[in-house]
mmCIF file of C-alpha atoms in Angstrom:
data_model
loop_
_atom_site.group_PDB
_atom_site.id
_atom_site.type_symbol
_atom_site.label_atom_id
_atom_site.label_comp_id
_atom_site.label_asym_id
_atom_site.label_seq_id
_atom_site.Cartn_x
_atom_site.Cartn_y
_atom_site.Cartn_z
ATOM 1 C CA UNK A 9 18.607 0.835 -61.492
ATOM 2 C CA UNK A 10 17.446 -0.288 -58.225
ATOM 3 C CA UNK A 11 19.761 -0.689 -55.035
ATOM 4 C CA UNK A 12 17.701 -2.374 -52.489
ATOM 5 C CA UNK A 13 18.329 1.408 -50.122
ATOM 6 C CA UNK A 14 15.425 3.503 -49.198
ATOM 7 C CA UNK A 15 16.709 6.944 -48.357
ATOM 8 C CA UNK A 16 14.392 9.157 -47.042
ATOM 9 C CA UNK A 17 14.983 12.914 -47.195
ATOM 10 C CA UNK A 18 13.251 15.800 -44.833
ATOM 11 C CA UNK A 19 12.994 19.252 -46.030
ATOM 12 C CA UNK A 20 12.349 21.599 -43.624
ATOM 13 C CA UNK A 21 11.107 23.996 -45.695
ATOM 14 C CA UNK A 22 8.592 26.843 -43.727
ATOM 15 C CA UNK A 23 10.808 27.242 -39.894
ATOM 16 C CA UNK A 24 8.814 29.873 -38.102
ATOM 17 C CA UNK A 25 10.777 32.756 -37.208
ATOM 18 C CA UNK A 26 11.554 32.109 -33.279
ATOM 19 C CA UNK A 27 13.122 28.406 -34.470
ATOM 20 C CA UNK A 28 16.538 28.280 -35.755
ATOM 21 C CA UNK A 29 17.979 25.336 -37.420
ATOM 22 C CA UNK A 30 19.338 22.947 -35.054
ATOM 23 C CA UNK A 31 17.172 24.113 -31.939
ATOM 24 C CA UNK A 32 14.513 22.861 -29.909
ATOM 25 C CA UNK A 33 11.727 25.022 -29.315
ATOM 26 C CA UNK A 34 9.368 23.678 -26.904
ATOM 27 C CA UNK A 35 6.455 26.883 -26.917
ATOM 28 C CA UNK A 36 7.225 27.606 -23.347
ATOM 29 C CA UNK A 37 7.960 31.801 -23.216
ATOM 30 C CA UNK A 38 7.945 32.434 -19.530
ATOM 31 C CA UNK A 39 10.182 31.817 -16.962
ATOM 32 C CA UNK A 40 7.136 30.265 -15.068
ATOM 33 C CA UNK A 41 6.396 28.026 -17.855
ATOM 34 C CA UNK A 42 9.987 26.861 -18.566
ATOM 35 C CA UNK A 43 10.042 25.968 -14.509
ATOM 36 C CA UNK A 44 6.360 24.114 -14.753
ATOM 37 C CA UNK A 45 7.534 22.019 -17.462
ATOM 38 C CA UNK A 46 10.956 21.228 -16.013
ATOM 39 C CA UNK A 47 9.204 20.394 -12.834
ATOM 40 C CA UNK A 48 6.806 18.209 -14.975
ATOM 41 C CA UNK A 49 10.023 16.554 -16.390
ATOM 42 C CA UNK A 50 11.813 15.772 -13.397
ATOM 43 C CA UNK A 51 8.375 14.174 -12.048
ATOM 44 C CA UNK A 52 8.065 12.113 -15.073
ATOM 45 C CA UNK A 53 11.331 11.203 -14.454
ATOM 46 C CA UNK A 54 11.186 10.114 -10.648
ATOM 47 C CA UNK A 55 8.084 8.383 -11.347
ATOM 48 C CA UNK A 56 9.520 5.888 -14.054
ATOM 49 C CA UNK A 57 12.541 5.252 -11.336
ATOM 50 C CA UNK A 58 9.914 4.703 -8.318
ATOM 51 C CA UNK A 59 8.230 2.508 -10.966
ATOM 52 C CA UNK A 60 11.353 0.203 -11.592
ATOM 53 C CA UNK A 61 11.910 0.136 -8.272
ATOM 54 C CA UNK A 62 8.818 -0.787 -6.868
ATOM 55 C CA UNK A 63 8.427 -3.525 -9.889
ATOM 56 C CA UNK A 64 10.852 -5.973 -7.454
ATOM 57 C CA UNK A 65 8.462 -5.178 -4.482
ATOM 58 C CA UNK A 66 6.056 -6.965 -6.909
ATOM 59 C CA UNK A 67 3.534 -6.236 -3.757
ATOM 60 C CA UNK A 68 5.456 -7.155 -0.774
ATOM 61 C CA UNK A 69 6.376 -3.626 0.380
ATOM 62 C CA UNK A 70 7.919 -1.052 -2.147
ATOM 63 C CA UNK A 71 9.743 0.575 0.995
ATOM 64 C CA UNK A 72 12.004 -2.469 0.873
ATOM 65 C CA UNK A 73 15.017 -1.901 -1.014
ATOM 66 C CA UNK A 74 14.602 -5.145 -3.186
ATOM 67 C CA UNK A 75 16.871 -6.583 -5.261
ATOM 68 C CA UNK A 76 17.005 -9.738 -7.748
ATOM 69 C CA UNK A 77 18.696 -12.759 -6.384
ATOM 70 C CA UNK A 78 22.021 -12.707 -8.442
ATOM 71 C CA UNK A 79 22.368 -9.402 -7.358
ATOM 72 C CA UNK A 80 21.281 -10.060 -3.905
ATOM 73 C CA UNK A 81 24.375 -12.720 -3.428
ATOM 74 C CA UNK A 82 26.801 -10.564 -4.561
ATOM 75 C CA UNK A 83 25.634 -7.492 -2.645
ATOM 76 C CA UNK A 84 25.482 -9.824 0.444
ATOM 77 C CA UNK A 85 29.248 -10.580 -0.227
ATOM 78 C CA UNK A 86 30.300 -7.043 -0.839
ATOM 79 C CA UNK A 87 28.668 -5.138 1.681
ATOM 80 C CA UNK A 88 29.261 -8.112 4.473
ATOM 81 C CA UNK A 89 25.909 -8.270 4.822
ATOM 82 C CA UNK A 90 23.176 -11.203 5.586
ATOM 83 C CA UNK A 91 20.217 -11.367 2.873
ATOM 84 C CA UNK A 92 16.784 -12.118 3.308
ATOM 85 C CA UNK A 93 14.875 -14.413 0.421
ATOM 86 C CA UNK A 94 11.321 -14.342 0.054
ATOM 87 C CA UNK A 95 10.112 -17.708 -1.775
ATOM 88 C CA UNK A 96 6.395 -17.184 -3.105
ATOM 89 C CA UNK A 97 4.405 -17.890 -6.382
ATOM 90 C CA UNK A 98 1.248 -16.127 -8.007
ATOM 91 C CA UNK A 99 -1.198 -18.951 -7.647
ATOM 92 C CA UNK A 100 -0.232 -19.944 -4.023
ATOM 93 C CA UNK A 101 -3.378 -19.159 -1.067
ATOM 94 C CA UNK A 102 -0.991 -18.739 1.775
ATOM 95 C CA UNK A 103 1.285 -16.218 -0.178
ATOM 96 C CA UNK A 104 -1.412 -14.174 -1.107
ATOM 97 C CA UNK A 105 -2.747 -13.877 2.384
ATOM 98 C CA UNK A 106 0.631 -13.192 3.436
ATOM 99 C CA UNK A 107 1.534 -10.538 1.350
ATOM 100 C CA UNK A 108 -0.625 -7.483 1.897
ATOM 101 C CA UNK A 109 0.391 -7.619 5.774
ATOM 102 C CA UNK A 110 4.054 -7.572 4.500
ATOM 103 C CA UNK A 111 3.102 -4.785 2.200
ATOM 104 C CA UNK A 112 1.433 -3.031 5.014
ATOM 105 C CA UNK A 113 4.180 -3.697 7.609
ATOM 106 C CA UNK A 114 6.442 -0.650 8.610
ATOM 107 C CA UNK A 115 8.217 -2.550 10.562
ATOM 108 C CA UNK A 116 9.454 -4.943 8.244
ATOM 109 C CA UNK A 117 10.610 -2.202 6.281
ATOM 110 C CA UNK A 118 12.438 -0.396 8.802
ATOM 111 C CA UNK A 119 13.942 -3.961 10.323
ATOM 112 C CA UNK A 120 14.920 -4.795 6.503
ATOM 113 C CA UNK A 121 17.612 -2.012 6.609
ATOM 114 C CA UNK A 122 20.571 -4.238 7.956
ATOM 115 C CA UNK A 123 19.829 -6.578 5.120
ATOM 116 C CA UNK A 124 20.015 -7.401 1.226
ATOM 117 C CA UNK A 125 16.753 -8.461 0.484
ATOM 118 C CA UNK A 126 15.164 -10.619 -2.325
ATOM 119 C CA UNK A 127 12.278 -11.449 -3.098
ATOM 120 C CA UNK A 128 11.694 -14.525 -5.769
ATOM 121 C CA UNK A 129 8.620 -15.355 -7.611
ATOM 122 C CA UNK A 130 7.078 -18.463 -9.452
ATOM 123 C CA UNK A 131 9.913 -20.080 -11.762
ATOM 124 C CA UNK A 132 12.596 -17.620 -10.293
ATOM 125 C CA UNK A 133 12.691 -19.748 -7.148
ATOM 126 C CA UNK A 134 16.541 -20.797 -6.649
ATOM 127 C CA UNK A 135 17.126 -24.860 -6.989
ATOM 128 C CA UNK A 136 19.454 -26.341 -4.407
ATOM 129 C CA UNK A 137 19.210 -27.790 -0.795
ATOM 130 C CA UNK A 138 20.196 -24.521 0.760
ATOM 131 C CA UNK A 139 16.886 -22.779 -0.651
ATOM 132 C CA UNK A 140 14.574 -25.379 0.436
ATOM 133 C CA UNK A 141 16.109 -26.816 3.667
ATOM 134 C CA UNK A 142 13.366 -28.802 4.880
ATOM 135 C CA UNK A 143 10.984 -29.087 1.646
ATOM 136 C CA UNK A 144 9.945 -26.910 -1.188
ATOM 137 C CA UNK A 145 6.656 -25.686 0.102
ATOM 138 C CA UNK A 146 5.592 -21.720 0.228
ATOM 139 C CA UNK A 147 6.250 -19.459 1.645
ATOM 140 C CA UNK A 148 9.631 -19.307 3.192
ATOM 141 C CA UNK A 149 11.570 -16.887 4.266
ATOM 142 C CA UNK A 150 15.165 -17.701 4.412
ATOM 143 C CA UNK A 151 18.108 -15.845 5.536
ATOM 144 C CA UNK A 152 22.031 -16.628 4.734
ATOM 145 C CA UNK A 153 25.487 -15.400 5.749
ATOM 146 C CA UNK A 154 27.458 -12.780 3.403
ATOM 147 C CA UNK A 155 29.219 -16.250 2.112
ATOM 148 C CA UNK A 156 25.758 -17.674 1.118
ATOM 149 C CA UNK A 157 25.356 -20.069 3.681
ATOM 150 C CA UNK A 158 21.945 -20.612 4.809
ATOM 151 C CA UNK A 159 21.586 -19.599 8.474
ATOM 152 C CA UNK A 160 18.883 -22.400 9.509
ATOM 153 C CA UNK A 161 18.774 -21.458 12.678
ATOM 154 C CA UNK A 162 16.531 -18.699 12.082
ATOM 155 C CA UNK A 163 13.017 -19.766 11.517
ATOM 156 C CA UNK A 164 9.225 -19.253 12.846
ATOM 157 C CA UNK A 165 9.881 -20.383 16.340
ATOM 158 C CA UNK A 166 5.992 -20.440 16.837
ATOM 159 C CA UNK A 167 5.699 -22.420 13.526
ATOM 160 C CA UNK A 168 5.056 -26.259 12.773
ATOM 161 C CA UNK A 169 8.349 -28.168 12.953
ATOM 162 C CA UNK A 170 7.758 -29.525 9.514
ATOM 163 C CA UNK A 171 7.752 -26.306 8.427
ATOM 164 C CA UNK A 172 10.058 -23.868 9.515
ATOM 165 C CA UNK A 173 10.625 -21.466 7.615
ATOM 166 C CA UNK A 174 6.967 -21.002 6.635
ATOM 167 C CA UNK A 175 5.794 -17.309 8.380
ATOM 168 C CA UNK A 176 1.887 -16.945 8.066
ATOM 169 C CA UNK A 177 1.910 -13.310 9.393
ATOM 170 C CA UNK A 178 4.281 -10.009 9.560
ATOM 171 C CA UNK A 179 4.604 -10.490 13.648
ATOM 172 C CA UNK A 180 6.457 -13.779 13.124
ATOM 173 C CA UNK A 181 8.926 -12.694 10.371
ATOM 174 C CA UNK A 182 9.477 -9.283 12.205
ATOM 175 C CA UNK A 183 10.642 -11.304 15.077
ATOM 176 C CA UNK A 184 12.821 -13.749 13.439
ATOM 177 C CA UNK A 185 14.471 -10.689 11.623
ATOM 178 C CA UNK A 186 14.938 -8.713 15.414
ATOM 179 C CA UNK A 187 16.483 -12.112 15.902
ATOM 180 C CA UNK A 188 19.235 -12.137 13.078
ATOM 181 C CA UNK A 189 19.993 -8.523 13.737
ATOM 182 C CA UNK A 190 20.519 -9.042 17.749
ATOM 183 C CA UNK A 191 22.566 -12.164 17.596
ATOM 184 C CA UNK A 192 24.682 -11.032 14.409
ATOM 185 C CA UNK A 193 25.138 -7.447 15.629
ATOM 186 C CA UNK A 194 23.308 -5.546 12.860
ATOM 187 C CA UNK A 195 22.059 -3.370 15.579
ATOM 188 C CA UNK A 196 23.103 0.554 15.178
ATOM 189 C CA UNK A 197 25.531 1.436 17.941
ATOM 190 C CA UNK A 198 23.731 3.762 20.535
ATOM 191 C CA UNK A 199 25.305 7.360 20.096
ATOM 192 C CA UNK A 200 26.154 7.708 16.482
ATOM 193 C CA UNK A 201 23.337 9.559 15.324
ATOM 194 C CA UNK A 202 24.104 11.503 12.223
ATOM 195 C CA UNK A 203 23.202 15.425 13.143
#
């Protein structure tokens, strides 16, 4: 009579003599070979994390500590911090000019430090008044409160009026970020150097 249930059964029928049931034998013998592989291991490892990592970067600097926009606000809120949001999409001219000078820019990355940062792409792009303050064009780089507010007042001072929050180079955003950290006090007090 038939059930519907496939069972399948393994015999283990021929274990070689250094393999006992139950263990894992991976042919390493020497202490040498047991640390090669575990180093190979933990590399594996780290590179799968840097991979995941970097895939929020999506090319605008993996030494950014991205982070997707829902968790962006609440990180914002939690570690009173302000965030930075990166609007951009794939097929866009002026985004892909911008972005391998933000990819290339150390001084983005170390300025993005006092900041939750977010970058959003193509149909992730927020809806709302308080994501495109002055029109939906691209890029902009925005930058709100720990509450969410937007903080408008921080824009491309050397931009068109029309457009304010559109950066066409690293120089302009790295200033408007010096900016936000001066006047909000995101600056690290003199003296407290860890030793």
């Amino acid at each position: 009579m038939l059930t519907g249930r496939l069972v399948r059964k393994i015999h283990i029928t021929d274990i070689p003599p250094k393999i006992s049931k139950g263990s894992v034998h991976l042919g390493i013998s020497t202490a040498a070979g047991k640390m090669d592989f575990l180093t190979r291991v933990i590399l594996f490892i780290s590179c799968i994390t840097v991979s995941i990592a970097n895939d929020l970067a999506r090319g605008w600097n993996d030494d950014v500590a991205w982070v997707t926009l829902e968790d962006g606000i609440k990180a914002a809120k939690e570690q009173n911090k302000p965030m930075m949001l990166v609007i951009h999409k794939t097929w866009c001219g002026a985004c892909k000019s911008l972005k391998p000078q933000f990819d290339s820019s150390k001084e983005i990355a170390e300025l993005s430090k006092p900041f939750v940062m977010v970058n959003v792409l193509d149909d992730e792009e927020p809806e709302g008044e308080k994501y495109s303050p002055d029109g939906g064009y691209i890029p902009r780089v925005l930058f709100y409160d720990p509450d969410g507010n937007i903080l408008d007042q921080y824009k491309n001072e050397n931009g068109h009026p029309d457009y304010k929050y559109y950066h066409f180079n690293p120089t302009s955003i790295a200033a408007t970020m010096k900016k936000v950290i001066k006047e909000r006090n995101l600056e690290k007090p003199a003296g407290n150097e860890e030793l």
